[in-house]
Every structure is written in structure tokens, then in C-alpha cells.
CSV table of N, CA and C in Angstrom, one decimal:
chain,number,residue,atom,x,y,z
A,1,MET,N,-2.6,-16.7,-37.9
A,1,MET,CA,-2.1,-15.4,-37.6
A,1,MET,C,-2.9,-14.8,-36.4
A,2,THR,N,-4.2,-15.0,-36.4
A,2,THR,CA,-5.0,-14.5,-35.3
A,2,THR,C,-4.5,-15.1,-34.0
A,3,ASP,N,-4.3,-16.4,-33.9
A,3,ASP,CA,-3.9,-17.1,-32.7
A,3,ASP,C,-2.6,-16.5,-32.2
A,4,LYS,N,-1.7,-16.2,-33.0
A,4,LYS,CA,-0.4,-15.6,-32.6
A,4,LYS,C,-0.6,-14.2,-31.9
A,5,VAL,N,-1.5,-13.4,-32.4
A,5,VAL,CA,-1.8,-12.1,-31.8
A,5,VAL,C,-2.4,-12.3,-30.5
A,6,ILE,N,-3.4,-13.2,-30.4
A,6,ILE,CA,-4.0,-13.5,-29.1
A,6,ILE,C,-3.0,-14.0,-28.1
A,7,ASN,N,-2.1,-14.9,-28.5
A,7,ASN,CA,-1.1,-15.5,-27.6
A,7,ASN,C,-0.2,-14.4,-27.1
A,8,LEU,N,0.2,-13.5,-28.0
A,8,LEU,CA,1.1,-12.4,-27.6
A,8,LEU,C,0.4,-11.5,-26.6
A,9,ASP,N,-0.9,-11.2,-26.7
A,9,ASP,CA,-1.6,-10.4,-25.8
A,9,ASP,C,-1.7,-11.1,-24.4
A,10,ILE,N,-2.0,-12.4,-24.4
A,10,ILE,CA,-2.0,-13.2,-23.2
A,10,ILE,C,-0.6,-13.2,-22.5
A,11,ASP,N,0.4,-13.4,-23.3
A,11,ASP,CA,1.8,-13.3,-22.8
A,11,ASP,C,2.0,-12.0,-22.1
A,12,LYS,N,1.6,-10.9,-22.7
A,12,LYS,CA,1.8,-9.6,-22.2
A,12,LYS,C,1.1,-9.4,-20.9
A,13,GLU,N,-0.2,-9.9,-20.8
A,13,GLU,CA,-1.0,-9.8,-19.6
A,13,GLU,C,-0.3,-10.6,-18.5
A,14,ILE,N,0.2,-11.8,-18.8
A,14,ILE,CA,0.9,-12.7,-17.8
A,14,ILE,C,2.2,-11.9,-17.3
A,15,GLU,N,2.9,-11.3,-18.2
A,15,GLU,CA,4.1,-10.5,-17.8
A,15,GLU,C,3.7,-9.4,-16.9
A,16,TYR,N,2.6,-8.7,-17.1
A,16,TYR,CA,2.1,-7.6,-16.2
A,16,TYR,C,1.8,-8.2,-14.8
A,17,TYR,N,1.1,-9.3,-14.8
A,17,TYR,CA,0.8,-9.9,-13.5
A,17,TYR,C,2.0,-10.3,-12.7
A,18,GLU,N,2.9,-11.0,-13.4
A,18,GLU,CA,4.2,-11.5,-12.8
A,18,GLU,C,5.0,-10.3,-12.2
A,19,GLN,N,5.1,-9.2,-13.0
A,19,GLN,CA,5.8,-8.1,-12.5
A,19,GLN,C,5.1,-7.4,-11.4
A,20,ASP,N,3.8,-7.3,-11.5
A,20,ASP,CA,3.0,-6.7,-10.4
A,20,ASP,C,3.2,-7.5,-9.1
A,21,LEU,N,3.1,-8.8,-9.2
A,21,LEU,CA,3.3,-9.7,-8.0
A,21,LEU,C,4.7,-9.5,-7.4
A,22,ASN,N,5.7,-9.5,-8.3
A,22,ASN,CA,7.1,-9.4,-7.7
A,22,ASN,C,7.2,-8.0,-7.1
A,23,ASP,N,6.7,-7.0,-7.7
A,23,ASP,CA,6.8,-5.6,-7.1
A,23,ASP,C,6.0,-5.6,-5.8
A,24,ALA,N,4.8,-6.2,-5.7
A,24,ALA,CA,4.0,-6.2,-4.5
A,24,ALA,C,4.7,-6.9,-3.4
A,25,ILE,N,5.4,-8.0,-3.7
A,25,ILE,CA,6.1,-8.8,-2.6
A,25,ILE,C,7.2,-7.9,-2.1
A,26,ARG,N,8.0,-7.3,-3.0
A,26,ARG,CA,9.1,-6.5,-2.6
A,26,ARG,C,8.6,-5.3,-1.7
A,27,HIS,N,7.6,-4.7,-2.2
A,27,HIS,CA,7.0,-3.5,-1.5
A,27,HIS,C,6.5,-3.9,-0.1
A,28,GLY,N,5.8,-5.0,0.0
A,28,GLY,CA,5.3,-5.5,1.3
A,28,GLY,C,6.4,-5.8,2.2
A,29,MET,N,7.5,-6.5,1.7
A,29,MET,CA,8.6,-6.8,2.6
A,29,MET,C,9.3,-5.5,3.2
A,30,CYS,N,9.4,-4.6,2.3
A,30,CYS,CA,10.1,-3.3,2.7
A,30,CYS,C,9.2,-2.5,3.7
A,31,VAL,N,7.9,-2.4,3.4
A,31,VAL,CA,7.0,-1.8,4.4
A,31,VAL,C,6.9,-2.5,5.7
A,32,SER,N,6.9,-3.8,5.7
A,32,SER,CA,6.9,-4.6,6.9
A,32,SER,C,8.1,-4.4,7.7
A,33,ARG,N,9.3,-4.4,7.1
A,33,ARG,CA,10.5,-4.2,7.8
A,33,ARG,C,10.6,-2.8,8.4
A,34,LEU,N,10.3,-1.8,7.6
A,34,LEU,CA,10.4,-0.4,8.1
A,34,LEU,C,9.3,-0.2,9.2
A,35,SER,N,8.1,-0.7,9.0
A,35,SER,CA,7.1,-0.5,10.0
A,35,SER,C,7.4,-1.2,11.3
A,36,SER,N,7.9,-2.4,11.3
A,36,SER,CA,8.2,-3.0,12.5
A,36,SER,C,9.4,-2.3,13.3
A,37,GLU,N,10.3,-1.8,12.5
A,37,GLU,CA,11.4,-1.1,13.2
A,37,GLU,C,10.9,0.2,13.8
A,38,LEU,N,10.0,0.9,13.1
A,38,LEU,CA,9.5,2.1,13.6
A,38,LEU,C,8.6,1.8,14.8
A,39,ALA,N,7.8,0.8,14.8
A,39,ALA,CA,7.0,0.4,15.9
A,39,ALA,C,7.9,0.1,17.1
A,40,ARG,N,9.0,-0.6,16.9
A,40,ARG,CA,9.9,-0.9,18.0
A,40,ARG,C,10.5,0.4,18.6
A,41,GLU,N,10.9,1.3,17.7
A,41,GLU,CA,11.4,2.6,18.1
A,41,GLU,C,10.4,3.4,18.9
A,42,LEU,N,9.1,3.3,18.6
A,42,LEU,CA,8.1,3.9,19.3
A,42,LEU,C,7.8,3.3,20.7
A,43,GLY,N,8.4,2.1,20.9
A,43,GLY,CA,8.2,1.4,22.2
A,43,GLY,C,7.0,0.6,22.3
A,44,LEU,N,6.5,0.1,21.1
A,44,LEU,CA,5.3,-0.8,21.2
A,44,LEU,C,5.7,-2.1,21.6
A,45,SER,N,4.8,-2.9,22.1
A,45,SER,CA,5.1,-4.3,22.6
A,45,SER,C,5.5,-5.2,21.4
A,46,GLU,N,6.1,-6.3,21.8
A,46,GLU,CA,6.5,-7.2,20.7
A,46,GLU,C,5.3,-7.8,20.0
A,47,ASP,N,4.2,-8.0,20.7
A,47,ASP,CA,3.0,-8.5,20.1
A,47,ASP,C,2.5,-7.5,19.0
A,48,GLU,N,2.5,-6.2,19.4
A,48,GLU,CA,2.0,-5.2,18.5
A,48,GLU,C,3.0,-5.1,17.3
A,49,ILE,N,4.3,-5.2,17.6
A,49,ILE,CA,5.3,-5.1,16.5
A,49,ILE,C,5.1,-6.2,15.5
A,50,HIS,N,4.8,-7.4,16.0
A,50,HIS,CA,4.6,-8.6,15.2
A,50,HIS,C,3.3,-8.4,14.3
A,51,LYS,N,2.3,-7.9,14.9
A,51,LYS,CA,1.0,-7.7,14.1
A,51,LYS,C,1.3,-6.6,13.0
A,52,ILE,N,2.0,-5.6,13.3
A,52,ILE,CA,2.3,-4.5,12.4
A,52,ILE,C,3.2,-5.1,11.3
A,53,ALA,N,4.2,-5.9,11.6
A,53,ALA,CA,5.0,-6.6,10.6
A,53,ALA,C,4.2,-7.4,9.6
A,54,VAL,N,3.3,-8.2,10.2
A,54,VAL,CA,2.4,-9.1,9.3
A,54,VAL,C,1.6,-8.2,8.4
A,55,ALA,N,0.9,-7.2,9.0
A,55,ALA,CA,0.0,-6.3,8.3
A,55,ALA,C,0.8,-5.6,7.2
A,56,GLY,N,2.0,-5.2,7.5
A,56,GLY,CA,2.9,-4.4,6.5
A,56,GLY,C,3.2,-5.3,5.3
A,57,MET,N,3.4,-6.6,5.6
A,57,MET,CA,3.7,-7.5,4.5
A,57,MET,C,2.6,-7.7,3.5
A,58,ILE,N,1.4,-7.7,4.1
A,58,ILE,CA,0.2,-8.0,3.3
A,58,ILE,C,-0.8,-6.9,3.1
A,59,HIS,N,-0.4,-5.6,3.5
A,59,HIS,CA,-1.3,-4.5,3.5
A,59,HIS,C,-2.0,-4.2,2.2
A,60,ASP,N,-1.4,-4.6,1.1
A,60,ASP,CA,-1.9,-4.3,-0.2
A,60,ASP,C,-2.5,-5.6,-0.9
A,61,ILE,N,-2.8,-6.6,-0.1
A,61,ILE,CA,-3.3,-7.9,-0.7
A,61,ILE,C,-4.6,-7.7,-1.4
A,62,GLY,N,-5.4,-6.7,-1.0
A,62,GLY,CA,-6.7,-6.4,-1.7
A,62,GLY,C,-6.5,-6.0,-3.2
A,63,LYS,N,-5.3,-5.6,-3.5
A,63,LYS,CA,-5.0,-5.2,-4.9
A,63,LYS,C,-5.1,-6.4,-5.8
A,64,LEU,N,-4.9,-7.6,-5.3
A,64,LEU,CA,-4.9,-8.8,-6.1
A,64,LEU,C,-6.3,-9.0,-6.7
A,65,ARG,N,-7.3,-8.5,-6.0
A,65,ARG,CA,-8.7,-8.6,-6.4
A,65,ARG,C,-9.1,-7.6,-7.5
A,66,ILE,N,-8.3,-6.5,-7.6
A,66,ILE,CA,-8.6,-5.5,-8.6
A,66,ILE,C,-7.6,-5.4,-9.7
A,67,THR,N,-6.6,-6.2,-9.7
A,67,THR,CA,-5.5,-6.1,-10.7
A,67,THR,C,-6.1,-6.2,-12.1
A,68,PRO,N,-7.0,-7.0,-12.4
A,68,PRO,CA,-7.5,-7.1,-13.8
A,68,PRO,C,-8.1,-5.7,-14.3
A,69,TYR,N,-8.6,-4.9,-13.3
A,69,TYR,CA,-9.3,-3.7,-13.7
A,69,TYR,C,-8.3,-2.5,-13.9
A,70,ILE,N,-7.1,-2.6,-13.3
A,70,ILE,CA,-6.2,-1.4,-13.3
A,70,ILE,C,-4.9,-1.6,-13.9
A,71,TYR,N,-4.3,-2.7,-14.0
A,71,TYR,CA,-2.9,-2.8,-14.4
A,71,TYR,C,-2.8,-3.2,-15.9
A,72,GLY,N,-1.6,-2.8,-16.4
A,72,GLY,CA,-1.3,-3.1,-17.8
A,72,GLY,C,-2.1,-2.2,-18.8
A,73,ARG,N,-2.5,-1.1,-18.3
A,73,ARG,CA,-3.3,-0.2,-19.1
A,73,ARG,C,-2.6,1.2,-19.4
A,74,GLY,N,-1.3,1.2,-19.2
A,74,GLY,CA,-0.6,2.5,-19.4
A,74,GLY,C,-0.1,3.1,-18.2
A,75,ASN,N,0.4,4.3,-18.3
A,75,ASN,CA,1.0,5.0,-17.1
A,75,ASN,C,0.1,5.8,-16.3
A,76,SER,N,-1.1,6.2,-16.8
A,76,SER,CA,-1.9,7.0,-16.0
A,76,SER,C,-3.2,6.3,-15.7
A,77,MET,N,-3.8,6.6,-14.6
A,77,MET,CA,-5.1,6.0,-14.2
A,77,MET,C,-6.2,6.9,-14.4
A,78,LYS,N,-7.3,6.4,-14.8
A,78,LYS,CA,-8.5,7.2,-15.0
A,78,LYS,C,-9.2,7.2,-13.6
A,79,ILE,N,-10.1,8.1,-13.5
A,79,ILE,CA,-10.8,8.3,-12.2
A,79,ILE,C,-11.5,7.0,-11.8
A,80,GLU,N,-12.1,6.3,-12.8
A,80,GLU,CA,-12.8,5.1,-12.5
A,80,GLU,C,-11.8,4.0,-11.9
A,81,GLU,N,-10.6,4.0,-12.5
A,81,GLU,CA,-9.6,3.0,-12.0
A,81,GLU,C,-9.2,3.4,-10.6
A,82,MET,N,-9.1,4.7,-10.3
A,82,MET,CA,-8.7,5.1,-8.9
A,82,MET,C,-9.8,4.7,-7.9
A,83,ARG,N,-11.0,4.6,-8.3
A,83,ARG,CA,-12.1,4.2,-7.4
A,83,ARG,C,-11.9,2.7,-7.1
A,84,TYR,N,-11.5,1.9,-8.1
A,84,TYR,CA,-11.1,0.5,-7.8
A,84,TYR,C,-10.0,0.4,-6.9
A,85,VAL,N,-8.9,1.2,-7.1
A,85,VAL,CA,-7.7,1.1,-6.2
A,85,VAL,C,-8.1,1.4,-4.8
A,86,ARG,N,-9.0,2.4,-4.6
A,86,ARG,CA,-9.4,2.7,-3.2
A,86,ARG,C,-10.2,1.6,-2.5
A,87,LEU,N,-10.7,0.6,-3.3
A,87,LEU,CA,-11.4,-0.5,-2.7
A,87,LEU,C,-10.4,-1.5,-2.0
A,88,HIS,N,-9.1,-1.4,-2.4
A,88,HIS,CA,-8.2,-2.5,-2.0
A,88,HIS,C,-8.0,-2.6,-0.5
A,89,ALA,N,-8.1,-1.5,0.3
A,89,ALA,CA,-8.0,-1.6,1.7
A,89,ALA,C,-9.1,-2.5,2.3
A,90,LYS,N,-10.3,-2.2,1.9
A,90,LYS,CA,-11.5,-3.0,2.4
A,90,LYS,C,-11.4,-4.4,1.9
A,91,LEU,N,-11.1,-4.6,0.7
A,91,LEU,CA,-10.9,-6.0,0.1
A,91,LEU,C,-9.9,-6.7,0.9
A,92,GLY,N,-8.7,-6.1,1.1
A,92,GLY,CA,-7.6,-6.7,1.9
A,92,GLY,C,-8.1,-7.1,3.3
A,93,ALA,N,-8.8,-6.2,4.0
A,93,ALA,CA,-9.2,-6.6,5.3
A,93,ALA,C,-10.2,-7.8,5.3
A,94,ASP,N,-11.1,-7.8,4.3
A,94,ASP,CA,-12.0,-8.9,4.1
A,94,ASP,C,-11.2,-10.2,3.9
A,95,ILE,N,-10.2,-10.2,3.0
A,95,ILE,CA,-9.4,-11.4,2.7
A,95,ILE,C,-8.7,-11.9,3.9
A,96,VAL,N,-8.1,-11.1,4.7
A,96,VAL,CA,-7.3,-11.6,5.9
A,96,VAL,C,-8.3,-12.1,7.0
A,97,LYS,N,-9.4,-11.4,7.1
A,97,LYS,CA,-10.4,-12.0,8.1
A,97,LYS,C,-10.9,-13.4,7.7
A,98,LYS,N,-11.2,-13.5,6.4
A,98,LYS,CA,-11.6,-14.8,5.9
A,98,LYS,C,-10.5,-15.9,6.1
A,99,GLU,N,-9.3,-15.5,6.0
A,99,GLU,CA,-8.2,-16.4,6.2
A,99,GLU,C,-7.8,-16.6,7.6
A,100,GLY,N,-8.5,-16.0,8.5
A,100,GLY,CA,-8.3,-16.3,10.0
A,100,GLY,C,-7.4,-15.4,10.7
A,101,TYR,N,-6.9,-14.3,10.1
A,101,TYR,CA,-6.1,-13.3,10.8
A,101,TYR,C,-7.0,-12.6,11.8
A,102,GLY,N,-6.4,-12.0,12.8
A,102,GLY,CA,-7.2,-11.3,13.8
A,102,GLY,C,-7.7,-10.0,13.4
A,103,ASP,N,-8.6,-9.4,14.1
A,103,ASP,CA,-9.2,-8.1,13.9
A,103,ASP,C,-8.1,-7.0,13.9
A,104,ASP,N,-7.1,-7.1,14.7
A,104,ASP,CA,-6.1,-6.1,14.8
A,104,ASP,C,-5.4,-6.0,13.5
A,105,ILE,N,-5.0,-7.1,12.9
A,105,ILE,CA,-4.3,-7.1,11.6
A,105,ILE,C,-5.2,-6.6,10.5
A,106,ALA,N,-6.5,-7.1,10.5
A,106,ALA,CA,-7.4,-6.6,9.5
A,106,ALA,C,-7.7,-5.1,9.6
A,107,ASP,N,-7.8,-4.6,10.8
A,107,ASP,CA,-8.0,-3.2,11.0
A,107,ASP,C,-6.8,-2.3,10.5
A,108,ILE,N,-5.6,-2.8,10.7
A,108,ILE,CA,-4.4,-2.1,10.2
A,108,ILE,C,-4.5,-2.0,8.7
A,109,ILE,N,-4.8,-3.1,8.1
A,109,ILE,CA,-5.0,-3.2,6.6
A,109,ILE,C,-6.1,-2.3,6.1
A,110,LEU,N,-7.2,-2.4,6.8
A,110,LEU,CA,-8.4,-1.6,6.4
A,110,LEU,C,-8.1,-0.1,6.5
A,111,TYR,N,-7.4,0.4,7.5
A,111,TYR,CA,-7.2,1.8,7.7
A,111,TYR,C,-5.8,2.3,7.2
A,112,HIS,N,-5.1,1.6,6.5
A,112,HIS,CA,-3.7,2.0,6.1
A,112,HIS,C,-3.6,3.1,5.1
A,113,HIS,N,-4.8,3.6,4.6
A,113,HIS,CA,-4.8,4.8,3.7
A,113,HIS,C,-5.5,5.9,4.4
A,114,GLU,N,-5.8,5.8,5.7
A,114,GLU,CA,-6.4,6.9,6.4
A,114,GLU,C,-5.3,7.9,6.7
A,115,ASN,N,-5.7,9.2,6.6
A,115,ASN,CA,-4.7,10.3,6.9
A,115,ASN,C,-5.1,11.0,8.2
A,116,TYR,N,-4.2,11.3,9.0
A,116,TYR,CA,-4.4,11.9,10.3
A,116,TYR,C,-5.3,13.1,10.3
A,117,ASP,N,-5.3,13.9,9.2
A,117,ASP,CA,-6.1,15.1,9.0
A,117,ASP,C,-7.5,14.7,8.5
A,118,GLY,N,-7.9,13.5,8.3
A,118,GLY,CA,-9.2,13.0,7.8
A,118,GLY,C,-9.4,13.0,6.3
A,119,SER,N,-8.3,13.2,5.6
A,119,SER,CA,-8.4,13.2,4.1
A,119,SER,C,-8.2,11.9,3.5
A,120,GLY,N,-8.0,10.8,4.2
A,120,GLY,CA,-7.8,9.5,3.6
A,120,GLY,C,-9.0,8.7,3.3
A,121,TYR,N,-8.8,7.5,3.1
A,121,TYR,CA,-9.9,6.6,2.7
A,121,TYR,C,-9.7,5.2,3.4
A,122,PRO,N,-10.7,4.4,3.6
A,122,PRO,CA,-12.0,4.4,3.1
A,122,PRO,C,-13.0,5.2,3.9
A,123,PHE,N,-12.7,5.6,5.1
A,123,PHE,CA,-13.7,6.2,6.0
A,123,PHE,C,-13.4,7.6,6.5
A,124,CYS,N,-12.4,8.2,6.0
A,124,CYS,CA,-12.0,9.6,6.3
A,124,CYS,C,-11.9,9.8,7.9
A,125,LEU,N,-11.3,8.7,8.5
A,125,LEU,CA,-11.0,8.8,9.9
A,125,LEU,C,-9.9,9.9,10.1
A,126,GLN,N,-9.8,10.3,11.4
A,126,GLN,CA,-8.7,11.3,11.7
A,126,GLN,C,-8.2,11.1,13.1
A,127,GLY,N,-7.0,11.6,13.3
A,127,GLY,CA,-6.4,11.5,14.6
A,127,GLY,C,-6.3,10.1,15.1
A,128,ASP,N,-6.6,10.1,16.4
A,128,ASP,CA,-6.5,8.8,17.1
A,128,ASP,C,-7.6,7.8,16.8
A,129,GLU,N,-8.5,8.2,15.9
A,129,GLU,CA,-9.5,7.2,15.4
A,129,GLU,C,-8.7,6.1,14.6
A,130,ILE,N,-7.6,6.4,14.1
A,130,ILE,CA,-6.8,5.5,13.2
A,130,ILE,C,-5.9,4.8,14.1
A,131,PRO,N,-5.9,3.4,14.1
A,131,PRO,CA,-5.0,2.6,14.9
A,131,PRO,C,-3.6,3.0,14.6
A,132,ILE,N,-2.7,3.0,15.7
A,132,ILE,CA,-1.3,3.3,15.6
A,132,ILE,C,-0.6,2.5,14.5
A,133,GLY,N,-1.0,1.2,14.4
A,133,GLY,CA,-0.3,0.3,13.4
A,133,GLY,C,-0.6,0.8,12.0
A,134,ALA,N,-1.9,1.3,11.8
A,134,ALA,CA,-2.2,1.8,10.4
A,134,ALA,C,-1.5,3.1,10.1
A,135,ARG,N,-1.3,3.9,11.2
A,135,ARG,CA,-0.6,5.2,11.0
A,135,ARG,C,0.9,4.9,10.6
A,136,ILE,N,1.5,3.9,11.3
A,136,ILE,CA,2.8,3.6,11.1
A,136,ILE,C,3.0,3.1,9.6
A,137,ILE,N,2.1,2.2,9.2
A,137,ILE,CA,2.2,1.6,7.9
A,137,ILE,C,1.9,2.7,6.8
A,138,ARG,N,1.0,3.6,7.1
A,138,ARG,CA,0.7,4.7,6.2
A,138,ARG,C,2.0,5.5,5.8
A,139,VAL,N,2.7,5.9,6.9
A,139,VAL,CA,4.0,6.7,6.7
A,139,VAL,C,5.0,5.8,5.9
A,140,CYS,N,5.2,4.6,6.4
A,140,CYS,CA,6.2,3.7,5.7
A,140,CYS,C,5.8,3.4,4.3
A,141,ASP,N,4.6,3.2,4.0
A,141,ASP,CA,4.1,2.9,2.7
A,141,ASP,C,4.4,4.0,1.7
A,142,VAL,N,4.1,5.2,2.2
A,142,VAL,CA,4.5,6.4,1.3
A,142,VAL,C,6.0,6.5,1.1
A,143,PHE,N,6.7,6.3,2.1
A,143,PHE,CA,8.2,6.4,2.0
A,143,PHE,C,8.7,5.3,1.0
A,144,VAL,N,8.2,4.1,1.1
A,144,VAL,CA,8.7,3.0,0.2
A,144,VAL,C,8.2,3.3,-1.2
A,145,ALA,N,7.0,3.8,-1.4
A,145,ALA,CA,6.6,4.1,-2.7
A,145,ALA,C,7.5,5.2,-3.3
A,146,LEU,N,7.9,6.2,-2.5
A,146,LEU,CA,8.8,7.2,-3.1
A,146,LEU,C,10.1,6.7,-3.4
A,147,ILE,N,10.7,5.7,-2.7
A,147,ILE,CA,12.0,5.3,-3.1
A,147,ILE,C,12.0,4.1,-4.1
A,148,SER,N,10.8,3.9,-4.7
A,148,SER,CA,10.7,2.8,-5.7
A,148,SER,C,10.4,3.4,-7.0
A,149,ASP,N,11.0,2.7,-8.1
A,149,ASP,CA,10.7,3.1,-9.4
A,149,ASP,C,9.2,2.9,-9.7
A,150,ARG,N,8.6,3.8,-10.4
A,150,ARG,CA,7.2,3.6,-10.9
A,150,ARG,C,7.2,3.7,-12.4
A,151,ALA,N,6.1,3.3,-13.0
A,151,ALA,CA,6.0,3.4,-14.5
A,151,ALA,C,6.1,4.9,-14.9
A,152,TYR,N,5.7,5.8,-14.1
A,152,TYR,CA,5.6,7.2,-14.5
A,152,TYR,C,6.8,8.1,-13.9
A,153,ARG,N,7.7,7.4,-13.1
A,153,ARG,CA,8.8,8.2,-12.6
A,153,ARG,C,9.9,7.3,-12.0
A,154,LYS,N,11.1,7.8,-11.9
A,154,LYS,CA,12.1,7.1,-11.2
A,154,LYS,C,12.0,7.2,-9.7
A,155,ALA,N,12.7,6.3,-9.0
A,155,ALA,CA,12.7,6.4,-7.5
A,155,ALA,C,13.4,7.7,-7.1
A,156,PHE,N,13.0,8.2,-5.9
A,156,PHE,CA,13.7,9.3,-5.3
A,156,PHE,C,14.8,8.7,-4.4
A,157,GLU,N,15.8,9.5,-4.1
A,157,GLU,CA,16.8,9.1,-3.1
A,157,GLU,C,16.2,9.1,-1.8
A,158,PRO,N,16.6,8.2,-0.9
A,158,PRO,CA,15.9,8.0,0.4
A,158,PRO,C,15.9,9.4,1.2
A,159,LYS,N,16.9,10.2,1.2
A,159,LYS,CA,16.9,11.4,2.0
A,159,LYS,C,15.8,12.4,1.4
A,160,THR,N,15.7,12.4,0.1
A,160,THR,CA,14.7,13.3,-0.6
A,160,THR,C,13.3,12.7,-0.3
A,161,ALA,N,13.2,11.4,-0.3
A,161,ALA,CA,11.9,10.8,-0.1
A,161,ALA,C,11.4,11.1,1.4
A,162,LEU,N,12.3,11.0,2.3
A,162,LEU,CA,12.0,11.3,3.7
A,162,LEU,C,11.5,12.7,3.9
A,163,LEU,N,12.2,13.6,3.3
A,163,LEU,CA,11.8,15.0,3.3
A,163,LEU,C,10.4,15.2,2.7
A,164,MET,N,10.2,14.6,1.6
A,164,MET,CA,8.9,14.7,0.9
A,164,MET,C,7.8,14.1,1.8
A,165,ALA,N,8.0,12.9,2.4
A,165,ALA,CA,7.0,12.3,3.2
A,165,ALA,C,6.7,13.2,4.4
A,166,VAL,N,7.7,13.8,5.0
A,166,VAL,CA,7.5,14.6,6.2
A,166,VAL,C,6.7,15.9,5.8
A,167,SER,N,7.0,16.4,4.6
A,167,SER,CA,6.4,17.6,4.2
A,167,SER,C,4.9,17.5,3.7
A,168,TYR,N,4.5,16.3,3.4
A,168,TYR,CA,3.1,16.1,3.0
A,168,TYR,C,2.2,16.5,4.2
A,169,THR,N,1.3,17.4,4.0
A,169,THR,CA,0.4,17.9,5.0
A,169,THR,C,-0.3,16.7,5.7
A,170,HIS,N,-0.9,15.8,4.9
A,170,HIS,CA,-1.7,14.8,5.5
A,170,HIS,C,-0.8,13.8,6.3
A,171,LEU,N,0.5,13.7,6.0
A,171,LEU,CA,1.3,12.8,6.8
A,171,LEU,C,2.0,13.6,8.0
A,172,ARG,N,2.2,14.9,7.8
A,172,ARG,CA,2.9,15.6,8.9
A,172,ARG,C,2.1,15.5,10.2
A,173,ALA,N,0.8,15.4,10.1
A,173,ALA,CA,0.0,15.3,11.3
A,173,ALA,C,0.1,14.0,12.0
A,174,HIS,N,0.8,13.0,11.4
A,174,HIS,CA,1.1,11.7,12.1
A,174,HIS,C,2.2,12.0,13.0
A,175,GLU,N,2.1,12.9,13.9
A,175,GLU,CA,3.2,13.4,14.7
A,175,GLU,C,3.9,12.3,15.5
A,176,THR,N,3.1,11.4,16.1
A,176,THR,CA,3.7,10.4,16.9
A,176,THR,C,4.7,9.6,16.1
A,177,VAL,N,4.4,9.3,14.8
A,177,VAL,CA,5.2,8.5,14.0
A,177,VAL,C,6.3,9.3,13.4
A,178,LEU,N,6.1,10.5,13.0
A,178,LEU,CA,7.1,11.3,12.2
A,178,LEU,C,8.1,12.0,13.1
A,179,ASP,N,7.8,12.2,14.4
A,179,ASP,CA,8.7,12.9,15.3
A,179,ASP,C,10.0,12.2,15.5
A,180,LEU,N,10.1,11.0,15.2
A,180,LEU,CA,11.3,10.2,15.3
A,180,LEU,C,12.3,10.8,14.3
């Protein structure tokens, strides 16, 4: 009887990981596509667009290192779990550097949660201290999150999500990106 309970728990954990991985892949694909289109619209070079597309696809790769600490634990995160989540940008940058990606891509991943007004993480950078690729991914990441179902809410309609993303004070200041 005990073995069955343990197996059910392991099966449930595997199910969480599989769903998280599928969601992460879909999210990365969407952020990559939107980010590269936005970069093109902003007139960036094809080389920059390619780097942004790659970074957009793998911008949350650092979450793979923290998944055991945060997922499958219910709908709300505790403060301690949020601290782990905030490590994912640095962990992701370290992973891609180790795998041979260039500093440009690693920096985009590292800074993709920085906010133009300085309220982001991991370094509270502001304004032009944040690479344009990271600013583009920041805005697209928020938008994609808003149009996606979450454990704690249903997805917003794209038009509503766009209005919400533009109205966020910390994103509104990403003027170069949002003026389009």
C-alpha cells in the first residue's frame, strides 16, 4: 500500500514537470516570435533580431534549475519561493554562457526582468542601462504571460492584455518599445 502512495506522488511530480516544460516551451516560442517581430519593427539589424529571437526562446531556461523548489506546490507562492524565482535570470545567463552562447544573448537573459524605472531585478538597472533586447523581451514576456492561462487565472484577451501591459508603470517607461 505504501509503494502505491509513493508511486502516485512521483507520478504527480512527473506530471508537474512535463506540464511545466510544455508550458515553458510554448511561452519561449511565443516570446521569441513577438520579440523578433518587435525588434524588426524597431529597425534593429538582422544580427540583433536573431540574438533577440534566440534569447526570447530560452529567456526562462534558469527556471529549470529552480523547478523543484517552486512548482507543484499550489496556486500561490510564498516569499521564499519568489526569491528562488528571481534567481532564474542569473541562472539562465550562467547556463547559456556555459553552453557557449555569446555575451549579448546571456545579457538579454540576465536583464530580462529589469524595468525601465529601476524597479526590476536582479540589479535594479534603469533606462538605457538595460540592453534594448532585454527591454523588448521584458515587454513581450509580460504580454505573453497575460494572454496565457495560469493556475490562478484565465488568460486575458490580447487587446485587454496589451492595454494592461501598456498601463503598467514599470513597462510604460519602455517608451522605445511601447511607442509602436
